[in-house]
């Protein structure tokens, strides 16, 4: 590794000592109160899965063959993105470290004893003087952010948040994990929000080990609920949108990181071959199965046998599908301090590239202003690190241009997933500032068309969302194919060749227009192209097939 590697390694060690010292100081301060209540608690066992001797290493790559060397070495890649200088963080065993040295890729050690960080964190969290936790009597107040919280604690906190202001906050159960854990979220909707208000989704922790994401998610909900009727800006936001926050999108994986292996990433699907887990953020249907995902069940990037094979991704998908007026979304991850937008699977620019780019810069600026931390905006895809089957590609590609970002929270690699607890609240504040900026700026997404399965002799159901209440929605189809056809009466250009009007409907107060149309009794299977339009606005194009 050379001298450079050793000096980075030493820096990491000094940093760790400082963090331990401050954590101990905090524990001592809070200790006396909590001690009595904790005496009856069973003493938990440390994590059975250990990684003694493993090191966190930053490697610099500048061509695809370098990335293949890394891929052959390990799939435990901690970075979500290759840095602008080609840096990528990987966890390596002593044997892999030797091979890495032989590869001659430039590298430095960020942390030479990751297990020691894990052990220190475990000891802190299982101390009777655990910071920010007084034995379960109350979890209100700023103490919540003094240390990380378990799945049960986060779920209980959502109930408490809703109870603080039941007029505007409701706990929603969006699904159930493989092991039967509830996926709870909280929906916040102001008293003056209109029936057709736009909807926003923030979800954290698709990846289990990213512990700062549930904490930051609860902060979003707490700030919006407590700020309503108090802070004019937040009140306006809550009166504009219905906002759902799902802090833990992978409850089984998250629980596993608290009991068995701190660095687990995937869900807990039993793959039947001795391996466990599917990478939920490679399991989404849009461009599923392509680059940057793995067909190997042992891989940390395993995409599953089919798109949406997992109840956790199905639950999030259905929640979005049920809300055709949803226009904005952020998938919250760590680490790297990044604001990433689609595409993940392709180097092509999305149609709304300029809009997404400028919003990403605005989010980054807002985060920077809080504590001076820079979150780098950029398209997820890079030649060195593409991904497919991600949530944000689906939200954009399958949901008619929904505004969607993948935000990577702190840090930039000193601690990675093992973030010191002192950084929880500042990280949450940075994220929240970015989200407030996004919601204040707003985004007019295209109308959203959904079409039911089409079977001869049955009814076709067409639904347009994000449309203008009181306007007429037109459902238009083509049996010829895609094309470009200007319709002067509506002042829109359809992506259809030889379009035919299928029917029209008045848009309701909820911004939704529905049309039910009987299909012919029988016929040959044929492809049909469909769009919805209103004055000057046109939806996504749906290509589907009429079957018998
Ligand atoms: Zn992640």
XYZ file of C-alpha atoms in Angstrom, residues 252-522:
271
model
C -35.805 -7.571 8.179
C -32.402 -6.491 6.956
C -32.355 -3.574 9.383
C -33.240 -5.839 12.313
C -30.533 -8.274 11.217
C -27.942 -5.486 11.387
C -28.884 -5.036 15.050
C -28.649 -8.720 15.964
C -26.354 -10.629 13.629
C -24.212 -8.678 11.213
C -23.851 -4.911 11.363
C -22.882 -4.565 7.692
C -25.777 -6.514 6.119
C -27.166 -4.742 3.032
C -29.909 -6.846 1.414
C -33.283 -8.080 2.666
C -33.550 -11.515 4.324
C -34.990 -13.668 1.530
C -33.873 -17.293 1.878
C -32.485 -17.953 -1.595
C -32.644 -21.706 -1.035
C -28.991 -22.310 -1.829
C -27.621 -21.401 1.581
C -27.474 -17.717 0.721
C -29.785 -14.988 1.918
C -30.998 -11.692 0.647
C -31.877 -9.669 -2.401
C -30.644 -6.165 -3.056
C -33.963 -4.326 -2.985
C -32.523 -1.451 -4.988
C -31.772 -3.813 -7.883
C -35.213 -5.487 -7.733
C -37.315 -2.737 -9.382
C -38.855 -3.576 -12.726
C -37.584 -0.750 -14.903
C -34.597 -2.091 -16.907
C -34.354 -4.901 -14.349
C -31.606 -7.458 -14.900
C -29.091 -5.264 -16.672
C -25.728 -3.752 -15.885
C -24.654 -3.161 -12.310
C -26.795 -5.905 -10.822
C -25.952 -9.541 -10.179
C -27.616 -12.866 -10.899
C -25.513 -14.531 -8.206
C -27.530 -15.032 -4.986
C -24.365 -14.631 -2.920
C -23.706 -11.182 -4.306
C -24.505 -8.032 -2.368
C -26.004 -6.766 -5.649
C -28.264 -9.804 -6.216
C -31.352 -8.620 -8.101
C -33.600 -11.644 -7.373
C -35.187 -14.122 -9.762
C -37.777 -11.660 -11.078
C -38.486 -7.942 -10.878
C -40.608 -7.054 -7.863
C -40.069 -10.533 -6.431
C -39.840 -9.066 -2.912
C -42.718 -7.958 -0.665
C -40.734 -4.890 0.361
C -40.380 -3.523 -3.190
C -43.958 -4.582 -3.991
C -45.238 -2.581 -1.014
C -43.443 0.604 -2.042
C -44.488 0.102 -5.683
C -48.164 -0.372 -4.789
C -48.135 2.650 -2.515
C -46.922 4.754 -5.437
C -49.284 3.128 -7.973
C -52.238 3.896 -5.698
C -51.341 7.592 -5.836
C -51.421 8.838 -9.418
C -50.881 12.403 -8.204
C -47.504 11.568 -6.695
C -44.970 13.861 -8.340
C -41.835 13.881 -6.175
C -39.768 11.258 -4.398
C -36.464 10.791 -2.625
C -34.875 7.429 -1.879
C -32.597 8.019 1.121
C -29.291 6.151 1.375
C -25.830 6.559 2.841
C -23.023 7.268 2.339
C -21.087 9.583 -0.005
C -22.915 12.961 0.215
C -24.484 12.784 -3.229
C -27.679 13.973 -4.896
C -28.184 11.475 -7.728
C -30.823 11.489 -10.458
C -31.758 9.011 -13.223
C -30.776 7.288 -15.311
C -28.869 4.690 -13.344
C -28.872 2.081 -16.130
C -27.860 4.275 -19.059
C -25.562 7.165 -19.849
C -28.401 8.796 -21.813
C -29.781 11.986 -20.365
C -33.381 11.889 -19.199
C -35.876 14.089 -21.026
C -36.114 16.371 -17.976
C -32.361 16.490 -17.452
C -32.015 20.280 -17.089
C -34.869 20.504 -14.576
C -33.564 17.595 -12.513
C -30.029 18.912 -12.657
C -30.943 22.393 -11.441
C -33.117 20.990 -8.640
C -30.239 18.722 -7.565
C -27.966 21.761 -7.383
C -30.593 23.621 -5.335
C -30.886 20.664 -2.938
C -27.099 20.545 -2.638
C -26.882 24.298 -1.984
C -29.527 24.061 0.728
C -27.688 21.198 2.433
C -24.368 23.039 2.207
C -25.823 26.108 3.902
C -26.675 24.153 7.070
C -23.290 22.832 8.227
C -20.960 23.439 5.284
C -21.088 19.868 3.977
C -21.036 19.493 0.192
C -23.423 17.024 -1.440
C -22.303 16.484 -5.025
C -25.132 16.483 -7.594
C -24.943 14.202 -10.617
C -26.481 11.516 -12.778
C -26.213 8.109 -11.090
C -24.887 6.338 -14.186
C -21.207 6.353 -14.866
C -19.288 4.116 -17.230
C -17.486 2.638 -14.252
C -20.496 2.153 -12.005
C -23.865 1.755 -13.741
C -26.843 0.162 -11.972
C -30.124 -1.308 -13.142
C -33.348 -2.194 -11.397
C -33.201 0.846 -9.104
C -36.116 2.612 -7.480
C -35.404 6.011 -9.023
C -35.205 4.625 -12.564
C -38.626 3.046 -12.009
C -40.092 6.221 -10.495
C -38.942 8.244 -13.465
C -39.312 5.699 -16.243
C -42.503 3.930 -15.203
C -44.245 6.894 -13.547
C -44.282 9.480 -16.310
C -41.353 11.637 -15.356
C -41.921 11.716 -11.589
C -39.195 13.859 -10.009
C -36.974 11.421 -8.148
C -33.586 11.492 -6.443
C -31.327 9.079 -4.647
C -29.654 11.061 -1.873
C -26.572 9.644 -0.188
C -26.150 11.109 3.291
C -22.939 11.537 5.322
C -20.122 10.918 5.355
C -17.539 10.730 2.563
C -15.811 7.634 3.874
C -14.093 8.248 7.219
C -16.721 6.175 9.017
C -19.040 5.176 6.184
C -21.962 3.179 7.543
C -20.543 3.376 11.086
C -21.261 7.063 11.458
C -20.579 8.538 14.915
C -23.847 9.384 16.666
C -22.874 13.051 16.947
C -23.438 13.268 13.207
C -27.037 11.999 13.209
C -28.769 15.316 13.868
C -26.561 17.464 11.591
C -27.033 14.917 8.794
C -30.801 14.940 9.253
C -30.816 18.741 9.213
C -28.918 18.824 5.915
C -31.316 16.376 4.307
C -34.335 18.263 5.585
C -33.064 21.581 4.210
C -32.712 19.972 0.789
C -36.201 18.481 0.861
C -37.765 21.762 1.950
C -36.091 23.478 -0.994
C -37.403 20.837 -3.382
C -40.971 21.073 -2.095
C -40.928 24.875 -2.063
C -39.660 24.985 -5.633
C -42.232 22.441 -6.777
C -42.378 20.468 -9.974
C -45.108 20.122 -12.550
C -44.884 16.515 -13.600
C -46.580 15.323 -16.767
C -50.043 13.740 -16.530
C -49.828 10.102 -15.480
C -51.650 7.417 -17.482
C -52.404 3.929 -16.168
C -54.102 1.273 -18.298
C -55.581 -1.984 -16.979
C -54.874 -5.351 -18.533
C -56.647 -5.479 -21.917
C -58.683 -8.617 -22.699
C -61.178 -9.009 -25.555
C -64.759 -9.119 -24.301
C -63.965 -7.220 -21.094
C -63.758 -3.579 -20.032
C -60.634 -1.507 -20.493
C -59.982 0.820 -17.567
C -57.949 3.944 -18.227
C -56.914 6.380 -15.507
C -55.233 9.745 -15.919
C -53.642 11.338 -12.850
C -51.910 14.684 -12.200
C -54.542 16.341 -14.413
C -56.373 19.650 -13.972
C -59.702 19.453 -12.086
C -62.672 20.418 -14.264
C -60.794 20.005 -17.548
C -61.633 17.348 -20.123
C -59.193 14.454 -20.377
C -58.878 12.695 -23.727
C -57.753 9.077 -24.012
C -56.148 8.518 -27.384
C -54.744 5.359 -28.933
C -52.982 4.083 -32.009
C -52.958 0.646 -33.573
C -50.153 1.702 -35.927
C -47.334 2.594 -33.565
C -45.334 5.497 -32.216
C -45.116 8.723 -34.130
C -45.378 12.473 -33.744
C -48.805 13.986 -34.305
C -49.735 17.576 -33.489
C -53.318 18.067 -32.297
C -54.221 21.760 -32.811
C -57.439 21.585 -30.750
C -55.417 20.639 -27.651
C -52.103 22.236 -28.640
C -50.217 19.044 -27.828
C -47.961 16.730 -29.808
C -48.828 13.079 -29.275
C -46.219 10.333 -29.540
C -48.669 8.322 -31.640
C -48.979 7.596 -35.362
C -52.534 7.858 -36.770
C -54.122 8.570 -33.353
C -57.745 7.668 -32.668
C -59.872 9.192 -29.894
C -60.914 6.391 -27.544
C -63.058 8.546 -25.283
C -63.004 11.445 -22.871
C -63.813 12.147 -19.236
C -64.010 15.140 -16.942
C -61.141 15.429 -14.472
C -62.389 15.146 -10.885
C -61.413 17.338 -7.945
C -58.755 14.764 -7.107
C -56.989 15.462 -10.411
C -57.946 12.025 -11.708
C -59.939 11.180 -14.852
C -61.239 7.661 -15.453
C -62.637 6.008 -18.545
C -64.139 2.540 -18.813
C -64.423 1.298 -22.380
C -65.717 -2.082 -23.544
C -63.381 -3.969 -25.837
C -64.622 -6.026 -28.847
C -65.731 -9.580 -28.124
C -62.793 -11.221 -29.841
